mmCIF file of C-alpha atoms in Angstrom:
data_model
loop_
_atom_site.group_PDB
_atom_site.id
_atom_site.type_symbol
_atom_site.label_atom_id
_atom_site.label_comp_id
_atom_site.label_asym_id
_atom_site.label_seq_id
_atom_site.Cartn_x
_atom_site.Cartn_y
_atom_site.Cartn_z
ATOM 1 C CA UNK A 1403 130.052 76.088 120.554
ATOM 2 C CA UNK A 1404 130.511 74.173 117.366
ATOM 3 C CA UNK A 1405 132.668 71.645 116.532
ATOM 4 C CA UNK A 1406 133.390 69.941 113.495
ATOM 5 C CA UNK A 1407 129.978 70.645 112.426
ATOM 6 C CA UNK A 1408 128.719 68.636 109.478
ATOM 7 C CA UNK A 1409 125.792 69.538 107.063
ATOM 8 C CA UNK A 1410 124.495 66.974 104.310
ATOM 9 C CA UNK A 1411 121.278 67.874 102.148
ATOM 10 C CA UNK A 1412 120.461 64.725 100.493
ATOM 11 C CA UNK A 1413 117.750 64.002 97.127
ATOM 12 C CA UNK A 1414 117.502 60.664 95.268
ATOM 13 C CA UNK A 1415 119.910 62.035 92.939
ATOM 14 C CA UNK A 1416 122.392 63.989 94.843
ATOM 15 C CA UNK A 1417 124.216 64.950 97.721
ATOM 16 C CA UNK A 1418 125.042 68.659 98.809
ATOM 17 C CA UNK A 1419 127.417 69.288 101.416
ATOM 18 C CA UNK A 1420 126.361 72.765 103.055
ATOM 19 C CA UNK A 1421 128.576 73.009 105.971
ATOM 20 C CA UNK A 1422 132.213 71.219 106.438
ATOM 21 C CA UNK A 1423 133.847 70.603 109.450
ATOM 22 C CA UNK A 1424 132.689 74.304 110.924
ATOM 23 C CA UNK A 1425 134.625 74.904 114.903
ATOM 24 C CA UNK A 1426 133.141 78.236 116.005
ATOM 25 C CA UNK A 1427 132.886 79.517 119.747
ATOM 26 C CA UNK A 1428 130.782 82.320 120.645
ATOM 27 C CA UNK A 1429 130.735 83.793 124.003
ATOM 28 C CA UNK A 1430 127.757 84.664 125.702
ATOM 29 C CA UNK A 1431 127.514 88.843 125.314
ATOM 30 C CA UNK A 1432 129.443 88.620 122.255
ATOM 31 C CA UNK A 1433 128.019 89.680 118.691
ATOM 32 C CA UNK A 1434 129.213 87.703 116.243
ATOM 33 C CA UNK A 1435 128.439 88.198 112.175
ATOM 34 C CA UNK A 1436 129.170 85.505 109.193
ATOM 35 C CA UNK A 1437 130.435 86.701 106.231
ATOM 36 C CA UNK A 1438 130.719 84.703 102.843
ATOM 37 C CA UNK A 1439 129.955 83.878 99.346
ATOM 38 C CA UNK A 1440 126.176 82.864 98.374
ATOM 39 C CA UNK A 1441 125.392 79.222 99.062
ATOM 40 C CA UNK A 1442 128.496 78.889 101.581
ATOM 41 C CA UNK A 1443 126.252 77.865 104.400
ATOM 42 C CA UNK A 1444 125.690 80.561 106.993
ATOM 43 C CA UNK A 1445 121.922 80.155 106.342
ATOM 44 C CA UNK A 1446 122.380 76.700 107.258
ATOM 45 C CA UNK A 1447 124.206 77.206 110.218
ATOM 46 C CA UNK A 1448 121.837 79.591 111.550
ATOM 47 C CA UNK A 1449 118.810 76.893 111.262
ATOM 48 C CA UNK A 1450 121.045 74.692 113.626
ATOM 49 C CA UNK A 1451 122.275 77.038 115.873
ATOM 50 C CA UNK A 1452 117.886 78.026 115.705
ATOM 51 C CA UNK A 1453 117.080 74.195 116.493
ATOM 52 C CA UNK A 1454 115.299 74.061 112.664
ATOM 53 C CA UNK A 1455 117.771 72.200 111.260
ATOM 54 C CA UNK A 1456 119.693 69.232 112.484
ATOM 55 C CA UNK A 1457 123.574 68.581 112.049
ATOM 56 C CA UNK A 1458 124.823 65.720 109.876
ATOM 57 C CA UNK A 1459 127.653 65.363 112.636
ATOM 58 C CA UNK A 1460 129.783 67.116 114.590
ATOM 59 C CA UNK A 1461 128.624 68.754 117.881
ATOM 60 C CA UNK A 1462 126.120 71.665 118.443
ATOM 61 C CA UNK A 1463 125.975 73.813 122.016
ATOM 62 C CA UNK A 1464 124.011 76.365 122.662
ATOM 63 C CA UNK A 1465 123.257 77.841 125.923
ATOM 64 C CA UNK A 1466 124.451 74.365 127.163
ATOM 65 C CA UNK A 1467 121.926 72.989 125.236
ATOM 66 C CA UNK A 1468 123.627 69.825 123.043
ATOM 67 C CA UNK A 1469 120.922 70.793 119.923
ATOM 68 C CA UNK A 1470 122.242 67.355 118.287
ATOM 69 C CA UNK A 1471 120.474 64.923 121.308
ATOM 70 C CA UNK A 1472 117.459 66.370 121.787
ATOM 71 C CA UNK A 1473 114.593 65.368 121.691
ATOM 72 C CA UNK A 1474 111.194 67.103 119.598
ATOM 73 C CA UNK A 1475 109.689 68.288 123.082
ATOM 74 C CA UNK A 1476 113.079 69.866 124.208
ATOM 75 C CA UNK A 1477 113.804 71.257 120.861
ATOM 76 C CA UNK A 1478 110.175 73.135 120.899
ATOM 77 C CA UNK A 1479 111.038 74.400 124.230
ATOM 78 C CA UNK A 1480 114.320 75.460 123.025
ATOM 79 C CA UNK A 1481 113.179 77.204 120.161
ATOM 80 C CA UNK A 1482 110.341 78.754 122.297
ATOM 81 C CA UNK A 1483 112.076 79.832 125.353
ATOM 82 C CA UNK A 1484 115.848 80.590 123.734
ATOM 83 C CA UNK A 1485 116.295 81.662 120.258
ATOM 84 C CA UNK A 1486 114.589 85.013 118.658
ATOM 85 C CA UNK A 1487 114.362 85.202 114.872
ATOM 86 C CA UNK A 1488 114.681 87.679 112.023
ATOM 87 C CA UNK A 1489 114.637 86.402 108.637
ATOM 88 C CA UNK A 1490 115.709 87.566 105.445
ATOM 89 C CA UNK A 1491 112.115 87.187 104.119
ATOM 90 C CA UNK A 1492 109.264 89.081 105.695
ATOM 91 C CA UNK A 1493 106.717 86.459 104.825
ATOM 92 C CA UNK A 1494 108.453 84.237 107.692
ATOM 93 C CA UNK A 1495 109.011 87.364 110.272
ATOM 94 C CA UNK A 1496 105.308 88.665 110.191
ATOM 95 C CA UNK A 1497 101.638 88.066 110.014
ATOM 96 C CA UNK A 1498 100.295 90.076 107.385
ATOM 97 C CA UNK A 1499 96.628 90.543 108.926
ATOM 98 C CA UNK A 1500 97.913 91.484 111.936
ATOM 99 C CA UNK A 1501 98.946 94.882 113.307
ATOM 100 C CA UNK A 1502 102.453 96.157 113.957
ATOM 101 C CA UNK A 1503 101.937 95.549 117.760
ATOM 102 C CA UNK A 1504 99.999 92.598 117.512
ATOM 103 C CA UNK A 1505 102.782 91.125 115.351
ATOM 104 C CA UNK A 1506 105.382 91.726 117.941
ATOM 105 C CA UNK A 1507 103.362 90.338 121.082
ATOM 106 C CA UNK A 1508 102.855 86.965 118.932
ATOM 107 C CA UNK A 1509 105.504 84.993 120.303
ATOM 108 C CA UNK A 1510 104.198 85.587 124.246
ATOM 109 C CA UNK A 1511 101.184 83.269 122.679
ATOM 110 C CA UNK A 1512 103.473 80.243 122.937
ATOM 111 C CA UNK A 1513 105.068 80.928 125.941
ATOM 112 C CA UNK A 1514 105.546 78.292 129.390
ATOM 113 C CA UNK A 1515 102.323 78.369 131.736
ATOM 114 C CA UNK A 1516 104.409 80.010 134.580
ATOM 115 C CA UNK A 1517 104.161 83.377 131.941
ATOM 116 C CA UNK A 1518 100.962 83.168 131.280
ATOM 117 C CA UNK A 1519 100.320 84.952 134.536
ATOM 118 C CA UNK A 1520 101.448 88.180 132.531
ATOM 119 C CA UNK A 1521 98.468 90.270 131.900
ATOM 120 C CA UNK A 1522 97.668 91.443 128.378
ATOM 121 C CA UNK A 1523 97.913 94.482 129.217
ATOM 122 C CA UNK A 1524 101.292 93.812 130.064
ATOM 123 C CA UNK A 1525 102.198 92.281 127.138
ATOM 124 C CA UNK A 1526 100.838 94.893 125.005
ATOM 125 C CA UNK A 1527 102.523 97.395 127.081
ATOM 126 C CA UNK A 1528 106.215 95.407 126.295
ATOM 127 C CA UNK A 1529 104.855 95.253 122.643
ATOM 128 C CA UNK A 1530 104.841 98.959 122.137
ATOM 129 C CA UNK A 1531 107.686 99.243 123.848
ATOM 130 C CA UNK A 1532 109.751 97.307 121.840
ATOM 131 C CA UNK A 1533 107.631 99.308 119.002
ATOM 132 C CA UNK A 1534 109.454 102.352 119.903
ATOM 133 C CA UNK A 1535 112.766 101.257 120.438
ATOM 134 C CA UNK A 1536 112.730 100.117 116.658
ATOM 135 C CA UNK A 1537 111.212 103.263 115.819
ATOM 136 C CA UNK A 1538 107.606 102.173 114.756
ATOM 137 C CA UNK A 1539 105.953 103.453 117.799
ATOM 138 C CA UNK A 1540 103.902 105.648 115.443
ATOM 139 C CA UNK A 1541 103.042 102.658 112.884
ATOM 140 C CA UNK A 1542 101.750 100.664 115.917
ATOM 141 C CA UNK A 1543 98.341 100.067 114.614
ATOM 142 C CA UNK A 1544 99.725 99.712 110.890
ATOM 143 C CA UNK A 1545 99.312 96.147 108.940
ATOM 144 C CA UNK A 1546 101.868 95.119 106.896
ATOM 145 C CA UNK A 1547 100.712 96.296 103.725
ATOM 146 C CA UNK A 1548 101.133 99.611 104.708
ATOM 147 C CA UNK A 1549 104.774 99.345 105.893
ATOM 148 C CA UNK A 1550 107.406 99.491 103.720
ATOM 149 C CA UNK A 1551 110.152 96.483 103.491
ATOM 150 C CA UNK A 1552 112.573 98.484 105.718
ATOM 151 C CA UNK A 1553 109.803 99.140 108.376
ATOM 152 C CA UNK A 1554 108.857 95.176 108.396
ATOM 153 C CA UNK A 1555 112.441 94.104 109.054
ATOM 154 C CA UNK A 1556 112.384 96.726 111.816
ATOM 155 C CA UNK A 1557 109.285 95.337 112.979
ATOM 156 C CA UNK A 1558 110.837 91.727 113.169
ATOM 157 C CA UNK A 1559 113.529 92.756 114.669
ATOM 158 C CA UNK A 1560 111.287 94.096 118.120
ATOM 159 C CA UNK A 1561 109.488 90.780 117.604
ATOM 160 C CA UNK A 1562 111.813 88.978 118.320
ATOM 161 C CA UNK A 1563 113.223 90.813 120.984
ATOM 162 C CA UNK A 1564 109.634 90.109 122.483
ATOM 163 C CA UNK A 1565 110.367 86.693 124.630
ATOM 164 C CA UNK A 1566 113.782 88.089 125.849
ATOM 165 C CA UNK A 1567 115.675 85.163 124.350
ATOM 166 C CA UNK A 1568 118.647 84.240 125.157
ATOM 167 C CA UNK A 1569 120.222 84.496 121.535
ATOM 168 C CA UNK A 1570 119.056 86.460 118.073
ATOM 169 C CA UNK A 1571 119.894 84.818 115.306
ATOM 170 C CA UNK A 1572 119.314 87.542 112.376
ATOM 171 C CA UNK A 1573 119.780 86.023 108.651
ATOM 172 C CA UNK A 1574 120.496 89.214 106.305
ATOM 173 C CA UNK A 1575 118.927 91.815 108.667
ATOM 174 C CA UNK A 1576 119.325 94.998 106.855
ATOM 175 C CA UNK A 1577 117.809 93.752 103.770
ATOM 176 C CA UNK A 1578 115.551 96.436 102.522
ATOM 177 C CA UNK A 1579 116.646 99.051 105.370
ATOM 178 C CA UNK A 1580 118.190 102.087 103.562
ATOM 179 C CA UNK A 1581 121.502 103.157 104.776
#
């Protein structure tokens, strides 16, 4: 739930207004996509709505979480425990010396203590899994450099499926997937 959501990037020499006065409810199940012009802030709003990037003003919900109060410890958590990420740019997705399964069991290294009680074997397990339902399950021991740019974005995408978040925020997903 936005509202009246305000974003200011601010230099010694100049002010940029990203985002103006955005109201925007999503419901919880629902798939939303942002359409617009270069440079017209739906980048931006995605690093709030991720807990990266902090409103100017306004109001910020997510998940009931008010992302414009909290604190750094709650906003780690948050960004833990909640949100899954695919970027636009592979570099930020994916660990280049790691393997395509190892890449998508990365975020269960960061996850609460009351987890940590899943075996590796588990975790590997949901890895692969997720592996296959982007249709990599054959590249699972491939690095990076041997996928192409379509097979990394698929790769991110089962990464960060890999916590079960609550929300995917995806910034220009299908870049380099062919049609």
């Amino acid at each position: 739930q936005a509202d009246g959501l305000v974003k200011i990037y601010k230099s010694k020499q100049t002010e940029v207004l990203a985002l103006q006065g955005l109201d925007l409810t999503v419901e919880k199940g629902e798939l939303t996509a942002l359409i617009g012009n270069s440079g017209s802030g739906k980048s931006t709003f995605l690093n709030m709505i991720g807990g990266l990037d902090r409103p100017s003003a306004g109001s910020l919900l997510v998940d009931g979480k008010n992302l414009f109060t909290m604190g750094e410890r709650e906003l780690v958590c948050y960004k833990r425990d909640t949100v899954g990420f695919v970027w636009q740019n592979n570099a930020r997705n994916l660990l280049p010396y790691l393997t395509a399964w190892e890449n998508v069991m990365t975020p269960m290294l960061f996850v609460e203590e009351k987890e940590k009680a899943v075996s590796e074997e588990e975790k590997k397990k949901r890895a692969l899994e997720l592996l296959e339902l982007v249709g990599l399950g054959h590249r699972k021991d491939s690095k990076l450099s041997q996928l192409s740019g379509g097979e990394q974005q698929m790769l991110a995408m089962g990464r960060a499926l890999m916590s079960k978040p609550r929300i995917v925020l995806m910034d220009e997903p299908s870049m380099g997937l062919s049609p």
